[in-house]
XYZ file of C-alpha atoms in Angstrom:
533
model
C -0.056 1.177 -4.497
C -3.042 -0.841 -3.774
C -4.601 1.759 -1.312
C -8.063 1.352 0.078
C -10.611 3.877 -1.133
C -11.147 6.846 1.126
C -14.633 7.226 2.598
C -16.883 9.528 0.590
C -19.740 9.914 3.036
C -20.260 10.783 6.637
C -21.778 7.394 7.403
C -19.933 4.232 6.457
C -19.868 0.541 7.162
C -16.357 0.378 8.601
C -14.114 -2.415 9.695
C -14.938 -1.573 13.295
C -18.358 -3.118 12.676
C -18.320 -6.529 14.321
C -17.949 -9.659 12.227
C -21.269 -10.773 13.627
C -23.108 -7.750 12.309
C -21.425 -8.023 8.929
C -22.308 -11.664 8.402
C -25.844 -10.772 9.372
C -26.108 -8.434 6.417
C -24.980 -10.980 3.892
C -27.740 -13.449 4.775
C -30.689 -11.164 5.202
C -32.223 -11.528 1.765
C -32.083 -15.301 1.918
C -34.115 -15.245 5.120
C -36.907 -13.465 3.322
C -37.228 -15.834 0.384
C -35.932 -19.235 1.441
C -38.130 -22.093 2.536
C -38.450 -23.040 6.180
C -35.789 -25.752 6.125
C -33.297 -23.663 4.171
C -34.032 -20.650 6.337
C -33.331 -22.678 9.450
C -29.986 -23.812 8.018
C -29.032 -20.216 7.195
C -29.982 -18.970 10.639
C -27.999 -21.779 12.205
C -24.943 -20.830 10.165
C -25.104 -17.134 10.855
C -25.987 -17.720 14.481
C -22.681 -19.381 15.125
C -20.890 -16.458 13.457
C -22.986 -13.978 15.378
C -21.854 -15.538 18.622
C -25.405 -16.569 19.530
C -25.260 -20.129 20.822
C -28.067 -22.495 19.994
C -26.798 -25.420 21.986
C -26.221 -28.882 20.500
C -27.947 -28.807 17.128
C -27.397 -32.544 16.675
C -30.058 -33.347 19.257
C -33.490 -34.178 17.852
C -36.882 -33.944 19.536
C -38.996 -37.023 18.950
C -42.758 -36.506 18.812
C -44.396 -37.432 22.093
C -41.045 -38.061 23.828
C -39.951 -34.525 24.636
C -38.556 -34.163 28.093
C -38.521 -30.903 29.989
C -34.885 -30.444 28.917
C -35.867 -30.942 25.276
C -38.598 -28.325 25.572
C -36.195 -25.875 27.180
C -33.721 -26.496 24.379
C -36.399 -25.929 21.738
C -37.456 -22.723 23.444
C -33.858 -21.545 23.565
C -33.450 -22.359 19.873
C -36.510 -20.281 18.996
C -35.151 -17.375 21.026
C -31.803 -17.734 19.322
C -33.342 -17.734 15.834
C -35.400 -14.647 16.626
C -32.344 -12.817 17.889
C -30.342 -13.752 14.788
C -33.194 -12.663 12.495
C -33.434 -9.352 14.294
C -29.784 -8.653 13.751
C -30.012 -9.736 10.129
C -32.951 -7.464 9.368
C -31.342 -4.516 11.104
C -28.153 -4.984 9.136
C -30.022 -5.306 5.848
C -31.837 -2.026 6.371
C -28.562 -0.262 7.109
C -26.684 -1.828 4.207
C -29.137 -0.364 1.704
C -28.257 3.179 2.796
C -24.471 3.252 3.166
C -22.505 5.420 0.707
C -19.314 3.595 1.762
C -19.652 -0.178 2.174
C -16.488 -1.569 3.785
C -16.676 -5.342 4.188
C -12.969 -6.075 3.840
C -11.369 -9.096 5.527
C -14.647 -10.730 6.618
C -14.165 -14.205 5.091
C -17.335 -13.797 3.021
C -16.372 -16.210 0.224
C -18.550 -16.411 -2.878
C -21.724 -17.366 -1.003
C -21.455 -14.421 1.339
C -20.685 -12.026 -1.501
C -23.779 -13.241 -3.363
C -26.043 -12.503 -0.388
C -24.417 -9.120 0.212
C -24.830 -8.295 -3.467
C -28.553 -8.953 -3.262
C -28.841 -6.282 -0.593
C -26.523 -3.917 -2.474
C -28.801 -4.101 -5.494
C -31.233 -1.854 -3.573
C -28.538 0.655 -2.532
C -28.610 3.584 -4.953
C -26.337 5.866 -2.898
C -23.304 3.576 -2.629
C -20.151 5.267 -3.928
C -17.464 2.931 -2.544
C -17.491 -0.872 -2.213
C -14.602 -2.577 -0.426
C -14.768 -6.381 -0.367
C -11.026 -6.965 -0.347
C -9.453 -10.065 1.229
C -12.581 -12.203 1.393
C -11.713 -15.226 -0.735
C -14.484 -14.368 -3.198
C -14.513 -16.513 -6.345
C -16.126 -16.196 -9.748
C -19.720 -16.840 -8.641
C -19.582 -14.148 -5.994
C -17.988 -11.643 -8.355
C -20.597 -12.236 -11.054
C -23.374 -11.775 -8.483
C -21.760 -8.509 -7.392
C -21.553 -7.297 -11.000
C -25.239 -8.004 -11.506
C -26.145 -6.143 -8.326
C -24.118 -3.064 -9.265
C -25.172 -2.725 -12.883
C -27.904 -0.184 -12.061
C -25.869 1.888 -9.593
C -25.283 5.312 -11.125
C -23.078 6.822 -8.403
C -20.590 4.037 -7.629
C -17.046 5.345 -8.094
C -14.664 2.872 -6.435
C -14.481 -0.930 -6.155
C -11.802 -2.680 -4.101
C -11.551 -6.455 -4.628
C -7.911 -6.923 -3.675
C -6.901 -10.347 -2.408
C -9.822 -12.422 -3.682
C -10.032 -15.117 -6.374
C -11.615 -13.188 -9.238
C -9.844 -15.180 -11.957
C -10.303 -14.710 -15.687
C -14.063 -15.286 -15.728
C -14.643 -12.838 -12.900
C -12.398 -10.298 -14.615
C -14.498 -10.683 -17.757
C -17.668 -9.991 -15.768
C -16.131 -6.906 -14.190
C -14.963 -5.708 -17.605
C -18.536 -5.959 -18.872
C -19.707 -3.939 -15.863
C -17.098 -1.246 -16.506
C -18.126 -0.956 -20.147
C -21.702 -0.091 -19.175
C -21.212 1.660 -15.827
C -18.791 4.425 -16.698
C -19.303 6.235 -13.423
C -16.743 3.862 -11.863
C -13.347 5.581 -11.757
C -11.210 3.150 -9.731
C -10.975 -0.639 -9.436
C -8.474 -2.664 -7.407
C -7.925 -6.238 -8.620
C -4.551 -6.777 -6.964
C -3.792 -10.419 -6.145
C -6.725 -12.134 -7.875
C -5.169 -14.880 -10.012
C -6.042 -13.024 -13.215
C -4.147 -14.378 -16.221
C -3.925 -13.414 -19.881
C -7.582 -14.074 -20.732
C -8.756 -11.829 -17.919
C -6.255 -9.162 -18.943
C -7.581 -9.347 -22.502
C -11.143 -8.707 -21.287
C -9.995 -5.722 -19.276
C -7.935 -4.432 -22.193
C -10.941 -4.599 -24.499
C -12.962 -2.641 -21.942
C -10.273 0.063 -21.833
C -10.863 0.753 -25.517
C -14.419 1.885 -24.769
C -14.379 3.173 -21.192
C -13.867 6.923 -20.967
C -14.052 7.464 -17.194
C -11.907 4.801 -15.480
C -8.883 6.577 -14.000
C -7.204 3.858 -11.931
C -6.812 0.104 -12.314
C -4.653 -2.113 -10.106
C -3.705 -5.464 -11.653
C -0.662 -6.037 -9.467
C 0.336 -9.498 -8.232
C -1.620 -11.488 -10.779
C -0.359 -13.912 -13.447
C -0.463 -11.735 -16.550
C 2.108 -12.871 -19.127
C 3.175 -11.709 -22.588
C -0.195 -12.163 -24.332
C -1.939 -10.188 -21.615
C 0.677 -7.442 -21.888
C 0.120 -7.192 -25.643
C -3.626 -6.837 -25.128
C -3.235 -4.281 -22.349
C -0.897 -2.260 -24.546
C -3.653 -1.982 -27.139
C -6.123 -0.949 -24.453
C -3.768 1.689 -23.057
C -3.116 2.997 -26.566
C -6.836 3.539 -27.230
C -7.834 4.731 -23.762
C -8.235 8.432 -22.981
C -8.999 8.435 -19.252
C -6.610 6.103 -17.411
C -4.286 7.902 -14.992
C -2.892 5.028 -12.873
C -1.898 1.526 -14.026
C -0.346 -1.034 -11.668
C 1.085 -4.181 -13.248
C 3.667 -4.963 -10.564
C 4.292 -8.567 -9.636
C 3.195 -10.198 -12.900
C 5.161 -12.035 -15.597
C 5.615 -9.442 -18.331
C 9.298 -10.048 -18.948
C 11.289 -8.064 -21.493
C 8.940 -8.917 -24.355
C 5.864 -7.892 -22.389
C 7.541 -4.626 -21.428
C 8.362 -4.002 -25.072
C 4.725 -4.586 -26.041
C 3.536 -2.292 -23.261
C 5.901 0.431 -24.394
C 4.140 0.540 -27.769
C 0.893 1.398 -26.032
C 2.562 3.979 -23.801
C 4.010 5.739 -26.804
C 0.514 6.607 -28.049
C -1.069 7.299 -24.659
C -1.732 10.900 -23.582
C -3.191 10.531 -20.078
C -1.243 7.996 -17.969
C 0.435 9.622 -14.962
C 1.474 6.639 -12.817
C 2.954 3.325 -13.989
C 4.027 0.517 -11.660
C 5.823 -2.454 -13.252
C 8.062 -3.680 -10.425
C 8.822 -7.368 -10.029
C 8.254 -8.325 -13.680
C 11.832 -9.316 -14.525
C 11.849 -6.924 -17.463
C 15.629 -6.529 -17.342
C 17.700 -3.950 -19.167
C 15.934 -4.465 -22.476
C 12.462 -4.031 -20.986
C 13.462 -0.964 -18.973
C 15.007 0.632 -22.043
C 11.860 -0.033 -24.076
C 9.580 1.537 -21.466
C 11.807 4.567 -21.062
C 12.202 5.014 -24.809
C 8.418 5.309 -25.039
C 8.656 8.289 -22.683
C 11.470 9.820 -24.693
C 9.690 9.380 -28.026
C 6.069 9.679 -26.902
C 3.968 12.225 -25.063
C 2.685 10.265 -22.057
C 2.636 12.705 -19.082
C 4.111 10.225 -16.572
C 4.674 11.544 -13.035
C 5.348 8.304 -11.131
C 7.372 5.324 -12.360
C 8.170 2.163 -10.396
C 10.914 -0.007 -11.902
C 11.949 -1.655 -8.638
C 12.959 -5.326 -8.537
C 13.291 -5.382 -12.316
C 16.799 -6.835 -12.838
C 18.028 -3.525 -14.274
C 21.730 -2.666 -14.466
C 23.603 0.356 -15.768
C 22.859 -0.812 -19.309
C 19.129 -0.405 -18.720
C 19.015 3.207 -17.542
C 20.390 5.021 -20.585
C 16.990 6.165 -21.852
C 15.914 6.941 -18.285
C 18.869 9.291 -17.839
C 18.111 10.871 -21.197
C 14.500 11.447 -20.183
C 15.413 12.879 -16.767
C 17.755 15.351 -18.464
C 15.052 16.799 -20.702
C 13.463 20.137 -19.908
C 9.987 18.739 -20.527
C 10.449 15.793 -18.135
C 7.528 15.712 -15.716
C 8.579 12.702 -13.629
C 8.149 13.461 -9.915
C 8.510 10.011 -8.305
C 11.019 7.344 -9.369
C 11.858 3.987 -7.802
C 14.783 1.850 -8.935
C 14.795 -0.046 -5.638
C 16.575 -3.416 -5.611
C 18.218 -3.353 -9.008
C 21.930 -3.282 -9.809
C 22.848 0.028 -11.400
C 26.150 0.028 -9.480
C 28.651 2.841 -9.068
C 28.915 3.690 -12.775
C 25.149 3.694 -13.190
C 24.852 5.986 -10.166
C 27.302 8.404 -11.778
C 25.194 8.441 -14.952
C 22.046 8.952 -12.923
C 23.625 11.780 -10.934
C 24.440 13.672 -14.115
C 20.803 13.437 -15.200
C 19.542 14.482 -11.759
C 21.624 17.654 -11.911
C 19.697 18.697 -15.023
C 16.283 17.562 -13.844
C 13.730 20.096 -12.607
C 10.786 17.862 -11.672
C 11.911 14.904 -9.533
C 10.842 15.022 -5.872
C 11.160 11.386 -4.742
C 14.176 9.220 -5.641
C 14.546 5.608 -4.485
C 17.822 3.937 -5.452
C 18.035 1.599 -2.488
C 19.624 -1.806 -2.977
C 21.657 -0.949 -6.077
C 25.193 -1.762 -4.931
C 26.131 1.913 -4.869
C 29.176 2.974 -2.894
C 32.265 5.156 -3.135
C 32.173 7.562 -6.073
C 28.555 6.670 -6.800
C 27.469 7.926 -3.370
C 29.514 11.094 -3.786
C 28.015 11.919 -7.177
C 24.436 11.186 -6.093
C 24.826 13.245 -2.904
C 26.186 16.236 -4.798
C 23.539 15.947 -7.512
C 20.718 15.807 -4.989
C 22.144 18.896 -3.294
C 22.162 20.746 -6.627
C 18.732 19.499 -7.693
C 15.922 21.988 -7.253
C 13.166 19.703 -5.995
C 14.224 16.335 -4.531
C 12.941 16.047 -0.963
C 12.912 12.256 -0.447
C 16.038 10.140 -0.887
C 16.060 6.379 -0.310
C 19.551 4.869 -0.349
C 19.031 1.918 1.969
C 20.676 -1.448 1.299
C 23.675 0.133 -0.395
C 27.242 -0.367 0.949
C 27.737 3.263 1.938
C 29.960 2.476 4.956
C 31.385 5.254 7.133
C 32.943 6.955 4.105
C 29.648 7.181 2.244
C 27.810 8.369 5.353
C 30.362 11.153 5.812
C 30.027 12.255 2.187
C 26.239 12.263 2.339
C 26.172 14.000 5.726
C 28.209 16.891 4.357
C 25.668 17.431 1.584
C 22.625 17.530 3.881
C 24.247 19.633 6.606
C 23.502 23.073 5.151
C 20.906 24.379 2.688
C 19.396 20.953 2.197
C 15.914 20.361 0.830
C 15.759 16.716 1.957
C 12.853 16.034 4.313
C 13.013 12.214 4.212
C 16.308 10.308 4.261
C 16.383 6.503 4.378
C 19.736 4.843 5.020
C 18.686 1.495 6.444
C 21.177 -1.383 6.238
C 24.009 0.692 4.780
C 26.875 -0.561 7.014
C 27.356 2.879 8.561
C 28.692 1.701 11.915
C 29.161 3.932 14.954
C 31.442 6.339 13.085
C 28.912 6.678 10.284
C 26.310 7.445 12.934
C 28.619 10.159 14.260
C 28.798 11.710 10.782
C 25.007 11.769 10.473
C 24.792 13.206 13.989
C 27.082 16.084 13.015
C 24.805 16.881 10.075
C 21.741 16.871 12.330
C 23.192 19.719 14.385
C 22.813 22.050 11.411
C 20.130 20.516 9.193
C 16.809 22.393 9.310
C 14.640 20.334 6.958
C 14.866 16.645 7.879
C 11.568 15.220 9.151
C 12.120 11.467 8.688
C 15.414 9.655 9.279
C 15.739 5.888 8.827
C 18.966 4.385 10.176
C 17.860 0.785 10.714
C 20.349 -2.060 10.683
C 23.570 -0.048 10.777
C 25.186 -1.448 13.964
C 25.269 2.040 15.455
C 25.453 0.651 18.977
C 25.415 2.848 22.053
C 28.245 4.990 20.672
C 26.415 5.857 17.469
C 23.049 6.526 19.082
C 24.840 8.496 21.799
C 26.260 10.831 19.165
C 22.840 11.240 17.565
C 21.324 11.936 20.982
C 23.847 14.711 21.635
C 22.733 16.422 18.428
C 19.068 16.014 19.325
C 19.673 17.884 22.573
C 20.241 21.120 20.693
C 17.404 23.529 21.416
C 15.887 24.785 18.169
C 16.230 21.463 16.365
C 12.522 20.731 16.017
C 12.025 19.321 12.535
C 12.691 15.606 13.075
C 9.371 13.807 13.533
C 10.199 10.169 12.718
C 13.399 8.441 13.818
C 14.035 4.760 13.075
C 16.862 3.134 15.057
C 15.728 -0.481 14.858
C 18.244 -3.360 14.506
C 21.216 -1.328 15.743
C 22.536 -3.336 18.720
C 21.553 -0.522 21.069
C 21.641 -1.308 24.789
C 20.437 0.563 27.860
C 23.192 3.192 27.734
C 22.026 4.212 24.271
C 18.419 4.326 25.475
C 19.448 6.472 28.455
C 21.258 8.903 26.138
C 18.217 9.240 23.889
C 15.953 9.748 26.906
C 18.206 12.546 28.156
C 18.044 14.209 24.742
C 14.239 14.119 24.817
C 14.211 15.734 28.261
C 16.762 18.368 27.288
C 14.888 19.361 24.132
C 11.229 18.338 24.505
C 10.147 20.604 21.644
C 12.496 18.759 19.322
C 11.562 15.232 20.395
C 10.481 13.034 17.491
C 6.826 11.998 17.553
C 7.658 8.469 16.384
C 10.748 6.525 17.492
C 11.452 2.941 16.488
C 13.793 1.068 18.844
C 12.704 -2.438 17.889
C 15.091 -5.394 17.731
C 17.764 -3.898 19.955
C 19.051 -5.032 23.364
C 17.171 -2.632 25.598
C 16.018 -3.970 28.971
C 13.137 -2.767 31.092
C 15.419 -0.112 32.615
C 16.142 1.497 29.263
C 12.486 1.271 28.275
C 11.429 2.892 31.540
C 13.820 5.789 30.938
C 12.427 6.343 27.456
C 8.814 6.151 28.615
C 9.483 8.640 31.415
C 11.088 10.986 28.897
C 8.103 10.617 26.572
C 5.753 11.468 29.449
C 7.764 14.574 30.251
C 7.677 15.660 26.606
C 3.913 15.279 26.632
C 3.608 17.238 29.869
C 5.696 20.146 28.596
C 4.591 20.305 24.969
C 1.390 18.276 24.630
C 3.133 16.142 21.981
C 2.433 12.406 21.987
C 5.623 10.403 21.511
C 5.168 6.861 20.198
C 8.068 4.491 20.934
C 8.204 1.012 19.385
C 10.358 -1.717 20.946
């Protein structure tokens, strides 16, 4: 969801840059214009962050009473200030030329952001600004907006995890109304409430270039949802909207659905964790059924949705013109009957590639119907069914469906109460499956018996597709580790590149066996095997 912008230029100010160098850049302009006393205070502050010690600054040098030690201290302080200034000036010169300015997680606060912004005002090649997780408040945000108002190439702004608030959101909305070269802005986790959402919504009515806005994990309530619905209705450029982790509720979801019904461009909508319930889910899905929004990704996870809330969703999935490719219903409560309804829709669907129905209290007949539907479906390659009570019976049913002619490349069955016998069923499927690349079996009490069965299957020469295997939290001991190590040695070409064995009961002997096996795999195939304990 809230991904960091990808670099757009060959040179970038990355997070590998030391904190010292970064803080230097934010103070450089002040050094050029501040008075002597203020300048000395700034240098003292940045010096400590730069790791350049100036000694005890509380000591004073009385006129006519300087001792040799005092003079040495004063000389050292001058040297220290010169060194700090040098670093500051060097950083300033560089900052003005970076196309990708990454200053995330530097504890800049508003003061630091203001100084950085002053330098950014002279950067006319900057395309990406990342100041996420810096505790920046309103003053810093407004300074940043002022600095960026003349930038004609800026495309992405990431301010996730700051304290933008409503006033800062209003300032950013004003910037986005005038600077329509900006296509993506991340405001996730910024304490933005309804007033800030209203400012952003008003901007959406006029902006014709913004493609992505992340407002997740803020405090937007019903009034903000109503305003955003109007903005979405009028907007003709937005492709991605994240409103997860707010307070929309059923009424807010209903308001949003009105905007979605008129929208013609939105492709991704994330509304998880808004307690929209069955009524809200039905309203959002009815807007897809009745409208023309070309949605490809929909996140309804953690939304308090039961079987009663997926009727319109099933109707939409069954339609020939359904374009939905990615769907998450994670951590709801559709139950067995809801799973049966969903399975019927999946059989008719020709677009879905990713299906997440983890944590929905699906077992028995629900597992059977979903497994068969996924097998019949033309496109689904990722299936998340973790946190459902599949048990050994469900694992056996699912294993039979993925054994032959399966299209599934990612299967997640974490915390499904499979047990050792369920692990055996999955192991049998692995002997014949030719597509699986990621298998998550965390928290299933497989034990040494279950992982031993899986290891026997992994020994089969020719089984080379599995790249990521997660066996964490499975009560595996050294015997299980030894079995897996033997499988890696027997079939080095088929060894997974990433193996998670964390939170088991493996001693140094089991770990040594696995590491030796990984070394042998590398020697024979050149493949690096990463094992997590």
